[in-house]
Every structure is written in C-alpha cells, then in structure tokens.
mmCIF file of C-alpha atoms in Angstrom:
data_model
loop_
_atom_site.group_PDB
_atom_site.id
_atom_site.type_symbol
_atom_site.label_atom_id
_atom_site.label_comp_id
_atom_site.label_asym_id
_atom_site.label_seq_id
_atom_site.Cartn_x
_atom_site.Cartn_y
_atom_site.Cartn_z
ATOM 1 C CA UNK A 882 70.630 131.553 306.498
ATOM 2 C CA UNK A 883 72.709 128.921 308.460
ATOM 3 C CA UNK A 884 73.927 126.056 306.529
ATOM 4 C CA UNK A 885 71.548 123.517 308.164
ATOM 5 C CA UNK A 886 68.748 124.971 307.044
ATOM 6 C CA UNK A 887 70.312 124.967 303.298
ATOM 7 C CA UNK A 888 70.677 121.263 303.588
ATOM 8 C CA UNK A 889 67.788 120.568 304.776
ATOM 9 C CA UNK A 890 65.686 122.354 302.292
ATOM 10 C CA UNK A 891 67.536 121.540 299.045
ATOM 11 C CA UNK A 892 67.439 117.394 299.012
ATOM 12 C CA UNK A 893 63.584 117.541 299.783
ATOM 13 C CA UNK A 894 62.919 120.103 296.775
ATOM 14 C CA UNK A 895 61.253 117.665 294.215
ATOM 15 C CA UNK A 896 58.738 117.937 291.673
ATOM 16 C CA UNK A 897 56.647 114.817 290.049
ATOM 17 C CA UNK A 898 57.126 114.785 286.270
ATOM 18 C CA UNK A 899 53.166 114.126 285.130
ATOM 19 C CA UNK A 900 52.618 116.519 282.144
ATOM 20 C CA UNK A 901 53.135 113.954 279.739
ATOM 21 C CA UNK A 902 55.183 111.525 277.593
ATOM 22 C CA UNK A 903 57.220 111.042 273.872
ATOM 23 C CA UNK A 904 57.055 108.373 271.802
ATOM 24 C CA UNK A 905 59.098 107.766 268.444
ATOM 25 C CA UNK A 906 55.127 108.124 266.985
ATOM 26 C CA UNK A 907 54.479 111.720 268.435
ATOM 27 C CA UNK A 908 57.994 113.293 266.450
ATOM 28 C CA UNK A 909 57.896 115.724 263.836
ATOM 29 C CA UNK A 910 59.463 114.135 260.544
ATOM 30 C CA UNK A 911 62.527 116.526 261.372
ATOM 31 C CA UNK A 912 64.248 117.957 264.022
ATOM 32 C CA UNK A 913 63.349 121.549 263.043
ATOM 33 C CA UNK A 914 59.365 120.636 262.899
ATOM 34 C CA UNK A 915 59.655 119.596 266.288
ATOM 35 C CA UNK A 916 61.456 121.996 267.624
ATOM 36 C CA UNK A 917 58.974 124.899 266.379
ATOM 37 C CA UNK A 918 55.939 122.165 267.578
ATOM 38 C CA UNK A 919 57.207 122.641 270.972
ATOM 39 C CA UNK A 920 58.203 126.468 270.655
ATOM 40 C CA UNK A 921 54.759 127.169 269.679
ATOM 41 C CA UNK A 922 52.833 124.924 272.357
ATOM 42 C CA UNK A 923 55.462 126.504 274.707
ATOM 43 C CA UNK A 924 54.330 130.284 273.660
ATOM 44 C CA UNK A 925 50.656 128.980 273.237
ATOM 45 C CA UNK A 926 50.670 128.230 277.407
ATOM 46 C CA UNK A 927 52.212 131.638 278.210
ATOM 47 C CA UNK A 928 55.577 130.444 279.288
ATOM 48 C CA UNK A 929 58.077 133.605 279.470
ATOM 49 C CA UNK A 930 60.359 134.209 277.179
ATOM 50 C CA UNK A 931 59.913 130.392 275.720
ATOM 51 C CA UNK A 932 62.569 131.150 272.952
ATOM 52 C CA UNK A 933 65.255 131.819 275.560
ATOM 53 C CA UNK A 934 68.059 129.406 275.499
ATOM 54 C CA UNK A 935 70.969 128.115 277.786
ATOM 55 C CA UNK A 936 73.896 128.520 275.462
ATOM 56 C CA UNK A 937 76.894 126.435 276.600
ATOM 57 C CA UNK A 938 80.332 127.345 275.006
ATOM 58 C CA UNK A 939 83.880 126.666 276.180
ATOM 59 C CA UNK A 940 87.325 128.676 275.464
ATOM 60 C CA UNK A 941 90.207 127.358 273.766
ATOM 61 C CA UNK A 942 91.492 125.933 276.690
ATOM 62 C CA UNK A 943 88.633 123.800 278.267
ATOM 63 C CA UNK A 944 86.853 126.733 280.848
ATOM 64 C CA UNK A 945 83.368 126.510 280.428
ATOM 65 C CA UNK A 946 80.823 129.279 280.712
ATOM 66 C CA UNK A 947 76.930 129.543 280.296
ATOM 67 C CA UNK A 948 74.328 132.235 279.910
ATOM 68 C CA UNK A 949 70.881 132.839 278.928
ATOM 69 C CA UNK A 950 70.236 133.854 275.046
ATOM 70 C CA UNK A 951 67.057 134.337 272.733
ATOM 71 C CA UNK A 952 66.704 132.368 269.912
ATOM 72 C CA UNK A 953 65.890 134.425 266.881
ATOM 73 C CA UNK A 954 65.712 131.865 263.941
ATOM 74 C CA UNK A 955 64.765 128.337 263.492
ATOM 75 C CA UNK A 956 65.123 126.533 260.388
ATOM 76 C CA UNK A 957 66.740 123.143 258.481
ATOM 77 C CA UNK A 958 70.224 124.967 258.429
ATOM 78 C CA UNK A 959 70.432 125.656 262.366
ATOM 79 C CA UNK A 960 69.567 127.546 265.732
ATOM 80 C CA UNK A 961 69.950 131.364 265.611
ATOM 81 C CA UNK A 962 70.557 133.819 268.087
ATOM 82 C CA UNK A 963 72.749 137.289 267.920
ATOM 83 C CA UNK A 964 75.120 138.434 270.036
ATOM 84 C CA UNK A 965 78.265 141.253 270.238
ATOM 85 C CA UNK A 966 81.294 139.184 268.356
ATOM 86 C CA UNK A 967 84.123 140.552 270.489
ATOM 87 C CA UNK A 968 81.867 139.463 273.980
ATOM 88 C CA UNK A 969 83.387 136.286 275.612
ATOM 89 C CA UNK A 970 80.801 133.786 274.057
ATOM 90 C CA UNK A 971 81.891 134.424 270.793
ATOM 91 C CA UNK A 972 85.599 134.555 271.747
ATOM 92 C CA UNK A 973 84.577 130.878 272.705
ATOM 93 C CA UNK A 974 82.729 130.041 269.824
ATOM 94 C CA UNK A 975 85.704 130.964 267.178
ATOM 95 C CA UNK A 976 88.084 128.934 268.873
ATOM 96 C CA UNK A 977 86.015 126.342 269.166
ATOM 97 C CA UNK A 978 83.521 126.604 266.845
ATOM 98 C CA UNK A 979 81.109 124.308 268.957
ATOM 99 C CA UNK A 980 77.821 125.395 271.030
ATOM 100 C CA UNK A 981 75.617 123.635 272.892
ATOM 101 C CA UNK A 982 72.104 124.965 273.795
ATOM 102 C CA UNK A 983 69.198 123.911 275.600
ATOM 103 C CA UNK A 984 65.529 125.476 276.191
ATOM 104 C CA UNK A 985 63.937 125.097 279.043
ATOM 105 C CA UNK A 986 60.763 124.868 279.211
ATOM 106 C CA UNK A 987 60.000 123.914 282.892
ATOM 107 C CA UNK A 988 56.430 124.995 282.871
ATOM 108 C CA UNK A 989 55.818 122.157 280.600
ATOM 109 C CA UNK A 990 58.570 119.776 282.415
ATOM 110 C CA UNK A 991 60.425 119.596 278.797
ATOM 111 C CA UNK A 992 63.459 120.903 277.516
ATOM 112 C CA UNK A 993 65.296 120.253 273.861
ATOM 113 C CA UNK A 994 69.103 120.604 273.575
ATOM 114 C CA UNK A 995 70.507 121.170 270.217
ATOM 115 C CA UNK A 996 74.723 120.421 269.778
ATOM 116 C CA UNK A 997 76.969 121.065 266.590
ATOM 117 C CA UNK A 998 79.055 123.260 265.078
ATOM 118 C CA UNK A 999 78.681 127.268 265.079
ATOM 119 C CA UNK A 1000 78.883 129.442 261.732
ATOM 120 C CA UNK A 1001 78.300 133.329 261.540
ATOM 121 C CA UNK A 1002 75.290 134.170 259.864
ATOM 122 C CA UNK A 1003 75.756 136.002 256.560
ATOM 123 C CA UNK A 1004 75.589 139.773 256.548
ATOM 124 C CA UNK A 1005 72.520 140.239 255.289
ATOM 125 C CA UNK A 1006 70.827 137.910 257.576
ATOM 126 C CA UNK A 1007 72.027 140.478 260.385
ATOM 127 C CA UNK A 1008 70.964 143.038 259.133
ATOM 128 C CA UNK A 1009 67.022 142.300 258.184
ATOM 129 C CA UNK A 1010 67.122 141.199 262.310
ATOM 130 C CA UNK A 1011 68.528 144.070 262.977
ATOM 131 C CA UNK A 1012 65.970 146.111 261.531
ATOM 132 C CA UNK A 1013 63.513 144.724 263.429
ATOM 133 C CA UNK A 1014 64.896 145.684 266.760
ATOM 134 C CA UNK A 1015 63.507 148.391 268.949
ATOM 135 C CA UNK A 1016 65.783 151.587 268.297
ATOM 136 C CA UNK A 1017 66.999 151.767 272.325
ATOM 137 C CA UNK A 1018 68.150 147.711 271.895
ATOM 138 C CA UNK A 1019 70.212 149.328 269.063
ATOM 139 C CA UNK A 1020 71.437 152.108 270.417
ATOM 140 C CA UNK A 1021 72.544 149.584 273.358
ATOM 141 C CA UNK A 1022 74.047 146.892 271.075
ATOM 142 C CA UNK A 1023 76.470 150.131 270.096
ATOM 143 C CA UNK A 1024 76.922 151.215 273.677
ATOM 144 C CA UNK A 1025 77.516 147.919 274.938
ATOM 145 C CA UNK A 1026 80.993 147.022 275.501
ATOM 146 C CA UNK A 1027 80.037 143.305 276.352
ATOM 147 C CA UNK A 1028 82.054 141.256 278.669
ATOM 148 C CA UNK A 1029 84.877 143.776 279.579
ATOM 149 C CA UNK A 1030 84.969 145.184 282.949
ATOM 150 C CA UNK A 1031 83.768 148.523 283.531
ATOM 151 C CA UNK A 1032 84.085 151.137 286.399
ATOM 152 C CA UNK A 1033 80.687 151.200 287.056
ATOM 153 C CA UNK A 1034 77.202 151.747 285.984
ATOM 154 C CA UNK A 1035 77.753 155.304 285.246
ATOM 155 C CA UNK A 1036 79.901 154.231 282.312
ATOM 156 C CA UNK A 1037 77.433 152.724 280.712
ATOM 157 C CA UNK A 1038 74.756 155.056 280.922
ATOM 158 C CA UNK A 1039 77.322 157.972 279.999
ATOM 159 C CA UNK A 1040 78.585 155.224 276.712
ATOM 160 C CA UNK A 1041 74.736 154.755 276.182
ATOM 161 C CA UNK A 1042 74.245 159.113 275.984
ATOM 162 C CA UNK A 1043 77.100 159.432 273.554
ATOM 163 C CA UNK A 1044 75.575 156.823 271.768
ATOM 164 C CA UNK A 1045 71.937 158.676 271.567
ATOM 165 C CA UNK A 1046 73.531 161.964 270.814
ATOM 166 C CA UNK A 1047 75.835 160.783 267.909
ATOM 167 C CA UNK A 1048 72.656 159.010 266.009
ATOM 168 C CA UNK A 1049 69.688 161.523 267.538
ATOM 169 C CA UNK A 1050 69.784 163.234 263.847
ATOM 170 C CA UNK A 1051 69.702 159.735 262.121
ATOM 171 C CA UNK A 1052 66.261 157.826 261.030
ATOM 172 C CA UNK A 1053 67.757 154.052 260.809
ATOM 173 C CA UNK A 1054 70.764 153.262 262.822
ATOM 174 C CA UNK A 1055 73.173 150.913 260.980
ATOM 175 C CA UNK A 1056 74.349 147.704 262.181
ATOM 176 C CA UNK A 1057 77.718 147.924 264.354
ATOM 177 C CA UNK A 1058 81.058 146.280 262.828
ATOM 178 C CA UNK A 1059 81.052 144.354 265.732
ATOM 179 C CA UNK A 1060 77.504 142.119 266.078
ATOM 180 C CA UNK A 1061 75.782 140.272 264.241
ATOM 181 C CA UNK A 1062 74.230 135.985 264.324
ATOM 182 C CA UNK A 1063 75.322 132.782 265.195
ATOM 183 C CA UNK A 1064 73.758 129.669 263.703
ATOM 184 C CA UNK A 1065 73.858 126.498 266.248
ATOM 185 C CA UNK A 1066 74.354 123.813 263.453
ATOM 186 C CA UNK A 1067 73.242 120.675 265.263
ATOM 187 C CA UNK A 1068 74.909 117.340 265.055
ATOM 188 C CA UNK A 1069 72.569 115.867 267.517
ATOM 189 C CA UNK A 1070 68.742 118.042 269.330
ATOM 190 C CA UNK A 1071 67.273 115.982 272.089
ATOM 191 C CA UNK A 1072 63.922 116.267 273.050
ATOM 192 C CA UNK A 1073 62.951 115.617 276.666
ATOM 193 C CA UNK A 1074 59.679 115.107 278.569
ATOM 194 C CA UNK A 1075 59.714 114.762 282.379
ATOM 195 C CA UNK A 1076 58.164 110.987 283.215
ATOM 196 C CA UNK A 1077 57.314 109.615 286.578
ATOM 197 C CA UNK A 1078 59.259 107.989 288.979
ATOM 198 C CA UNK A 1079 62.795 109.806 286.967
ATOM 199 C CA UNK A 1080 61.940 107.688 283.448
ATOM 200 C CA UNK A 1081 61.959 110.589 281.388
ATOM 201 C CA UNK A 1082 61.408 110.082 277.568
ATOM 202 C CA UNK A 1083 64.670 110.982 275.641
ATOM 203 C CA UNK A 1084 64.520 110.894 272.188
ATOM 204 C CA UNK A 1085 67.414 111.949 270.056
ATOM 205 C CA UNK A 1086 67.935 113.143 266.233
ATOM 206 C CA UNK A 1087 71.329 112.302 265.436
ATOM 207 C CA UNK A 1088 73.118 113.431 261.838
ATOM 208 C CA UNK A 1089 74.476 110.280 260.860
ATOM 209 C CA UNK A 1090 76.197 112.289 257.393
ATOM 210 C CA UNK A 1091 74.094 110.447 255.285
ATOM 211 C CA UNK A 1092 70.169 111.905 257.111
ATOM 212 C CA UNK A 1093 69.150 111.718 260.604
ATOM 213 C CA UNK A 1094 68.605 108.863 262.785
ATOM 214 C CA UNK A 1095 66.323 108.842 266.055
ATOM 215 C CA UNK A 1096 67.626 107.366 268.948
ATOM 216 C CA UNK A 1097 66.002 106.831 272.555
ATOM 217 C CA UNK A 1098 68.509 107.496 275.465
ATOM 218 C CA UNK A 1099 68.376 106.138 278.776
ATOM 219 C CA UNK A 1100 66.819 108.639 281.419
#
C-alpha cells in the first residue's frame, strides 16, 4: 500500500467517546471494588478476553517491552497474572521489580491502568491455578521455552511430543520449577472513561502510605 494512502487514512481514523462518564460519586470505596465493577460489566457485554492486560515492564537498563497477558487474580494485595520466570518479562520484572498494566476495554471506551511494585506469588498460590488449567496449557507451559529463539516451529511441536510422552502415564501433571504468578502491587490504578470532545474522566487511587487518596487528572 503506497505511503500516501497510509497518511491519508491514519489522521482521519477517529472515534467519538459517548458511552459515558466518572465522577468521584460513581467509585467503588477501593481500588479493587472497582476494578472487579468494571471487569464484570466488561464480561457482562461480551467483550473478548476482558481480563487480558497490557503488561509494561522494562530491563535493567531502560529497554522497554510490552505484551498482552490474562489477569488471573484480583484482590486488596494486587493484580495477578502467571507467566514462565526465565521468559524476558520476568527477567524485567526481577531487575526491576516494577510493572505497569493496563486493560483495555475499548468496546466500552474505558481502560484502568494499575502501577507498583511486582512480588512472586507464593507457591501454593501457583499451584491451586495451576490445577485449574486445561492439561494441553500444561503440557505447553513445560514445552515452552519462552522468549529464546528457536529453529522453527517444528521444535516446538517435537518439545511439545516429548512433553506428552514423558507425562502420558501421569493423572495430574506437576507444576514446572520454572513458572509460576506475579502480583502487580499498585502504587497508583487509574480509571478512564472516554468523554467528548478528548475530556476524558481520569480518576486516580493513589497509595499515599498512610490509605489511598483519589485524584482527578487532566485528560
């Protein structure tokens, strides 16, 4: 497609932000509440995969990177979602041992971005996920050697056979050394609603150490 057309298309791509609004009055008491309010009106309309996340990390050195993760626990203590610990997010997250990630729910022209620390969840946490996963996203996590280049697809589905073969005899299959959960512990979740005319509501809980404060940030 020549470049003109490219141009042309992109600055007239626009959508009008209608759906809604946020006032201090409509917030859950806590970050958390409101979070899940919004997951569950998000899964109520039939948006896809409305627990997916854009986690944000960075490496020791400043390079950022992004990706697309599901969030598989909510609560007062944090965000969590699970993950292979030697792939490159987590390289990122234990040298930095910040995240940043945001869900976006563009169906309902909002999205809620949760910042803080990372911690690994405890053993046992892992593991009652992990028994809840389908057996081939098990088998896979074991296959799986995440983020390292490979020669080609073949390798993977010849790592994923081995993989089948060495557990076909075995009813559960145990957690690998090498996953398990990281918890998103937020210093700061903003909640955003698409406004007309680009004057989006943006309200902010912010740990202040000593509880949370809401805040409402310029669009």
């Amino acid at each position: 497609m020549p470049n003109g057309d490219i141009d042309l298309k992109l600055p007239s791509m626009r959508v009008a932000y209608e759906q809604g609004s946020l006032t201090e009055a409509d917030l859950a008491a806590t970050w958390h509440e409101q979070l899940q309010r919004w997951l569950d009106q998000a899964v109520a309309q039939g948006l896809p995969d409305a627990n997916a996340m854009v986690l944000a990390t960075a490496s020791g050195d400043g390079f950022p990177s992004s990706r697309t993760v599901l969030a598989k626990g909510l609560d007062e203590r944090g965000v969590v979602f699970f993950t292979n610990y030697a792939s490159t997010k987590s390289h990122d997250l234990l040298a930095t041992r910040f995240a940043s990630a945001t869900f976006p729910w563009y169906g309902l022209q909002r999205q809620v971005t949760v910042r803080g620390t990372v911690e690994k969840v405890r053993s046992a946490e892992t593991a009652e996920y992990w028994a809840q996963r389908p057996r081939g996203s098990q088998l896979g996590a074991w296959a799986s050697p995440q983020s390292i280049v490979v020669n080609g697809r073949g390798t993977l589905e010849s790592a994923l056979a081995n993989v089948e073969r060495q557990f076909a005899d075995a009813e559960t299959i145990p957690v690998p050394p090498h996953w398990g959960g990281w918890r998103i512990q937020p210093q700061t979740v903003e909640f955003w609603q698409g406004r007309a005319d680009r004057m989006h509501d943006r309200l902010r809980f912010r740990d202040t150490h000593g509880g949370w404060k809401v805040e409402r940030l310029g669009p």
